[in-house]
Short mmCIF file of C-alpha atoms in Angstrom, two decimals:
data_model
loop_
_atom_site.label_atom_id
_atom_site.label_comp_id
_atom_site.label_asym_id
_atom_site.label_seq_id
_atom_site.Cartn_x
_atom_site.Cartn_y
_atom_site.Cartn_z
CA UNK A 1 -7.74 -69.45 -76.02
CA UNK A 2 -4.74 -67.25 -76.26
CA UNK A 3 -2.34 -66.12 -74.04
CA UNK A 4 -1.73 -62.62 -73.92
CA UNK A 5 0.49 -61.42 -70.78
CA UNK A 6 1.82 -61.46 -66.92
CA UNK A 7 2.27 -59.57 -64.47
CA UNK A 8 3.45 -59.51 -60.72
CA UNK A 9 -0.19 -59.24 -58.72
CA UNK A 10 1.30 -58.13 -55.02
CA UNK A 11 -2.13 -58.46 -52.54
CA UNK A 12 -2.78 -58.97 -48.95
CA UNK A 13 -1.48 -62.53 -48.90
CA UNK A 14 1.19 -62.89 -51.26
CA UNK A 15 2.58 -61.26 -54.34
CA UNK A 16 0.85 -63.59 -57.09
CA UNK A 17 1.74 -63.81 -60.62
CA UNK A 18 -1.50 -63.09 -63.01
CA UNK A 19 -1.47 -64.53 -66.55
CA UNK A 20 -4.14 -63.05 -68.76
CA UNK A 21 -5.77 -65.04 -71.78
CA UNK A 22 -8.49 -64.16 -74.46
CA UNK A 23 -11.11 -66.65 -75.59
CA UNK A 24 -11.42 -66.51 -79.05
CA UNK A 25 -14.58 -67.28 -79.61
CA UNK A 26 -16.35 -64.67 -77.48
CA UNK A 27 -13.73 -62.35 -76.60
CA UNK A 28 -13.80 -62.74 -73.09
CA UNK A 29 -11.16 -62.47 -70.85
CA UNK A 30 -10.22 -64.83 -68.05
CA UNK A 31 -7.00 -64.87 -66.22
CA UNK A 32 -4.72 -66.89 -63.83
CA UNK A 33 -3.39 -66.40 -60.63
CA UNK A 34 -0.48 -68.44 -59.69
CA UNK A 35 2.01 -69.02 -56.94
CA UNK A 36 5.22 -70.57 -57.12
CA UNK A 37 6.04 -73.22 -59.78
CA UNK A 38 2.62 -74.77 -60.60
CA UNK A 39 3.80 -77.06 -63.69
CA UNK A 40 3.18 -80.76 -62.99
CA UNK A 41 4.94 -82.09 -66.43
CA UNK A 42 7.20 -84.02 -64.32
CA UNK A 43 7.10 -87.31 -62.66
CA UNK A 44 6.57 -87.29 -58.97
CA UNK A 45 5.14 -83.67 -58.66
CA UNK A 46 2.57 -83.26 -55.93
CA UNK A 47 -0.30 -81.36 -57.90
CA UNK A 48 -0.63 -77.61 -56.85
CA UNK A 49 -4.02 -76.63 -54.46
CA UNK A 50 -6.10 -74.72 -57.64
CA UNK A 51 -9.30 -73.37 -57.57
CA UNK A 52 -11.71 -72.46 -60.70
CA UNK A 53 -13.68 -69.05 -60.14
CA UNK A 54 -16.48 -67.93 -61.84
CA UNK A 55 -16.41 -64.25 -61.46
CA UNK A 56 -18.83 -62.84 -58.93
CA UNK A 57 -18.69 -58.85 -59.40
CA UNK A 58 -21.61 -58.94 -56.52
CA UNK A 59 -19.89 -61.12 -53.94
CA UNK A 60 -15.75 -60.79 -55.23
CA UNK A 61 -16.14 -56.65 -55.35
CA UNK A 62 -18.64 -55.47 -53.47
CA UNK A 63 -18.68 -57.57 -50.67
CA UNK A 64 -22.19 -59.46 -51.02
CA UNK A 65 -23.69 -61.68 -48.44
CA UNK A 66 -26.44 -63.25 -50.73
CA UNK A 67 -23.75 -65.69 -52.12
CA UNK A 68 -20.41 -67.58 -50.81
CA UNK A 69 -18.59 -66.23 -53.93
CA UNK A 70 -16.47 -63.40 -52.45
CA UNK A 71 -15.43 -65.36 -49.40
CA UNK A 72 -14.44 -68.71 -51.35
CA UNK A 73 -12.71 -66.29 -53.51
CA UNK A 74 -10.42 -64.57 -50.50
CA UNK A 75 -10.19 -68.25 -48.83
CA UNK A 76 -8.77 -69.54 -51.75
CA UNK A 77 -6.04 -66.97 -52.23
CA UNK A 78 -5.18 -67.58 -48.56
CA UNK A 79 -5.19 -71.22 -48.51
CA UNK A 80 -2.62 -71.21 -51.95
CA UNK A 81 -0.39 -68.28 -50.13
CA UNK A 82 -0.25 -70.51 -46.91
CA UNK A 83 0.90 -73.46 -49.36
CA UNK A 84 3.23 -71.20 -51.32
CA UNK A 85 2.27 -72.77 -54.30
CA UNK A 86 -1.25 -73.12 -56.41
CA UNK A 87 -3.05 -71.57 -59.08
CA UNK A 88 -6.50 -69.61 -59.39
CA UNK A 89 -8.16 -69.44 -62.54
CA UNK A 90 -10.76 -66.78 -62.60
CA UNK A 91 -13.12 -67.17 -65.43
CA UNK A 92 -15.42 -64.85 -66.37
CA UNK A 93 -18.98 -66.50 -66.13
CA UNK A 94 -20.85 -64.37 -64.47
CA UNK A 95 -24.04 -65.69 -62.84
CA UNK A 96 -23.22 -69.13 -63.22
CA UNK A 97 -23.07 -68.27 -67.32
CA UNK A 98 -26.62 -66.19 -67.20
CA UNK A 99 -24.40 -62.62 -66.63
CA UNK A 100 -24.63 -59.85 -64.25
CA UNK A 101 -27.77 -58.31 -65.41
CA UNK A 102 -29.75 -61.32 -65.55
CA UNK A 103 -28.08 -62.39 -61.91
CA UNK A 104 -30.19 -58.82 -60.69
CA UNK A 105 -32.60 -60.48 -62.33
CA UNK A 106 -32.59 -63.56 -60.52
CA UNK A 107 -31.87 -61.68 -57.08
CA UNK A 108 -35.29 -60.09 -57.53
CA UNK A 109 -37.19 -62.91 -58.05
CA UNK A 110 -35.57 -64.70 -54.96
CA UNK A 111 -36.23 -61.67 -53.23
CA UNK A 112 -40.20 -62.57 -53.96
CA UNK A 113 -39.52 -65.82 -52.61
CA UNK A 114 -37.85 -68.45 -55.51
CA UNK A 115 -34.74 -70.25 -55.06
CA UNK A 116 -31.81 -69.66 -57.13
CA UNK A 117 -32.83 -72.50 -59.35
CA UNK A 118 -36.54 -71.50 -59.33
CA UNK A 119 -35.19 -67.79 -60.53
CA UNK A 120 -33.13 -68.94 -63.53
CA UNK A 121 -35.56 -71.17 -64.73
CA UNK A 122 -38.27 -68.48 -64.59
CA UNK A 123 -35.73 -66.44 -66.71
CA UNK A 124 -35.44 -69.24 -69.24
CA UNK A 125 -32.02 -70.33 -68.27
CA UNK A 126 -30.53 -73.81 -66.82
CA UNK A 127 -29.32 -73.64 -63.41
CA UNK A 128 -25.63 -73.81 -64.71
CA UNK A 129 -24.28 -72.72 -67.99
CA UNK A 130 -21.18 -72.43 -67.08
CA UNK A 131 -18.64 -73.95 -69.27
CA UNK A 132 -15.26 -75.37 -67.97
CA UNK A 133 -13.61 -76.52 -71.52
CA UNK A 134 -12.01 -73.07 -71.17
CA UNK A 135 -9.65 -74.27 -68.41
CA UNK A 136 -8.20 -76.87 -70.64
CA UNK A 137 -5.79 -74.36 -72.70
CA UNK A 138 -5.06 -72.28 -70.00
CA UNK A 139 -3.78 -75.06 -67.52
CA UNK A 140 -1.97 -76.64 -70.66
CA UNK A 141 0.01 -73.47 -70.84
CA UNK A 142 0.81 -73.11 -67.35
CA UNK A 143 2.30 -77.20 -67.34
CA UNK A 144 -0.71 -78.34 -65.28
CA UNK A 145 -1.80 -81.70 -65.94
CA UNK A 146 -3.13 -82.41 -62.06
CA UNK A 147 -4.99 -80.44 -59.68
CA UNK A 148 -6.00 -80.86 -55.71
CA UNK A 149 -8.93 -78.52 -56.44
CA UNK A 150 -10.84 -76.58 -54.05
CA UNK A 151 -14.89 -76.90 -54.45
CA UNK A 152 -17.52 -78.36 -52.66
CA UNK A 153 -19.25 -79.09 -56.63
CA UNK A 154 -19.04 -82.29 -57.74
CA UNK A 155 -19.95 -81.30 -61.07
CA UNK A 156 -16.98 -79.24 -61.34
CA UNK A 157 -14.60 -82.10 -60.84
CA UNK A 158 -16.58 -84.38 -63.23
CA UNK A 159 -16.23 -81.53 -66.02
CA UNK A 160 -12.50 -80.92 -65.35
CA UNK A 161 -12.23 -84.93 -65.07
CA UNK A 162 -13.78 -85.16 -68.61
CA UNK A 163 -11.77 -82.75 -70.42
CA UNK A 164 -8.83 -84.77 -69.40
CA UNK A 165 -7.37 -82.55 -66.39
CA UNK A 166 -7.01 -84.98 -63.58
CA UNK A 167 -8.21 -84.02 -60.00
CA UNK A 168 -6.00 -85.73 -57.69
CA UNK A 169 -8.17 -84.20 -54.73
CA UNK A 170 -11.02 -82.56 -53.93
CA UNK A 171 -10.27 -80.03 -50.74
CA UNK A 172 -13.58 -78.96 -49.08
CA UNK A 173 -14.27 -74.84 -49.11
CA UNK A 174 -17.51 -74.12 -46.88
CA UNK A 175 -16.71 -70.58 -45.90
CA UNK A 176 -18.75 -67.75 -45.47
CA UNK A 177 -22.73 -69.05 -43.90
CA UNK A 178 -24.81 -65.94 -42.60
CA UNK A 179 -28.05 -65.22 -42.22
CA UNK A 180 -28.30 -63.77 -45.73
CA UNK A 181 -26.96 -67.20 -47.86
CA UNK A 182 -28.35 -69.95 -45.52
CA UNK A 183 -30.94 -71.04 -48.50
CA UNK A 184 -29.10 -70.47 -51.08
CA UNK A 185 -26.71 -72.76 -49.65
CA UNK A 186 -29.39 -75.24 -48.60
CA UNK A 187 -30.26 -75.22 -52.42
CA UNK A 188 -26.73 -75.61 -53.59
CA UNK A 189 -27.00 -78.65 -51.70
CA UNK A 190 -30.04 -80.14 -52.27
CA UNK A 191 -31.10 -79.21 -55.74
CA UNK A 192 -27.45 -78.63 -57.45
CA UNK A 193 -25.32 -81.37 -55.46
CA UNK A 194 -22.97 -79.44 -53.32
CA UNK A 195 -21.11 -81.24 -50.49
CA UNK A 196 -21.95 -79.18 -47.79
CA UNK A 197 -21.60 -80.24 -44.43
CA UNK A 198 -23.29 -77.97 -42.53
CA UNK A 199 -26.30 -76.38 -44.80
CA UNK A 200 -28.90 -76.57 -42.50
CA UNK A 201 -30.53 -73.11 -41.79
CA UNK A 202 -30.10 -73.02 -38.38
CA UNK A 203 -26.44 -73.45 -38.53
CA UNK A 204 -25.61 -69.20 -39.27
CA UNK A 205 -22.65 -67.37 -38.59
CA UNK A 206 -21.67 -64.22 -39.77
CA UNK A 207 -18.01 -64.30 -41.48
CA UNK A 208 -16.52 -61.31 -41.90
CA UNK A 209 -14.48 -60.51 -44.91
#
């Protein structure tokens, strides 16, 4: 992974700083957002609120209501701005690794009736490929060592865990239930291990963005 710029990001909630990197390997690019001083080198530094993103171009851009992506993504940024301090690293894994086209993909065969795990297995693909190694270089650049991380995936903290990165707290983000995500949600939670505490279908609520 290598480090290529920054640049003031000014938005709604607060004027971010956003860090760009390039993954050898593949080429991609992934960036991070950060507030304040997020380095944690030192002794007796309370670990910034962070989040890991897996870009969403359906939910984070155009506003989609099949997914929680978009609004995790805006709650998030809010929840850092309100600390002053934290760090967002936005890593471009579309689809939960499959990619966008093969997310349409996947939306079409839910729309026939499968469940997002039922889709990407039809489509030859695990349920997550998504790989989280990449945060190691970019958090060692930044100085962070410990996170409080926002995610309601255990996996996620178990793969951050492993590659060394320690997760001084998991903080709970169930945002954004309506009528159009209630089973995905429900299968987040039952078949991929979410900690949802409300993902019963008859809990809905539209949240606007």
């Amino acid at each position: 992974m290598t480090y290529v710029a920054s640049c003031k990001l000014p938005t709604p909630y607060a004027v971010f700083t956003i860090h760009g990197f390039e993954e050898g390997a593949t080429g991609k690019e992934h960036l991070a957002i950060t507030l304040g001083d997020v380095m944690t080198t030192g002794d007796g530094i309370e670990p910034p609120l962070a989040r890991t993103h897996s870009e969403c171009l359906t939910g984070d851009a155009l506003f989609s209501m099949r997914c929680d992506c978009g609004y995790q993504l805006d709650e998030a940024l809010r929840s850092i701005a309100r600390e002053g301090r934290g760090i967002l690293l936005y890593l471009r894994q579309e689809g939960r690794g499959i990619g966008l086209l093969n997310k349409v993909k996947a939306y079409a065969l839910q729309d026939k009736g499968a469940d997002t795990v039922e889709a990407n297995a039809a489509l030859g693909f695990a349920d997550d490929l998504r790989d989280y190694s990449i945060c190691k270089p970019m958090l060692d650049y930044l100085g962070v060592a410990s996170l409080r991380l926002m995610t309601n995936n255990p996996r996620k903290v178990a793969s951050l865990e492993a590659l060394g990165i320690n997760i001084a707290d998991r903080v709970p983000l169930e945002v954004g239930r309506n009528p159009h995500n209630t089973h995905y949600l429900s299968t987040k939670a039952g078949k991929l291990g979410h900690l949802l505490t409300t993902h019963q279908d008859d809990d809905v609520a539209v949240v606007g963005r």
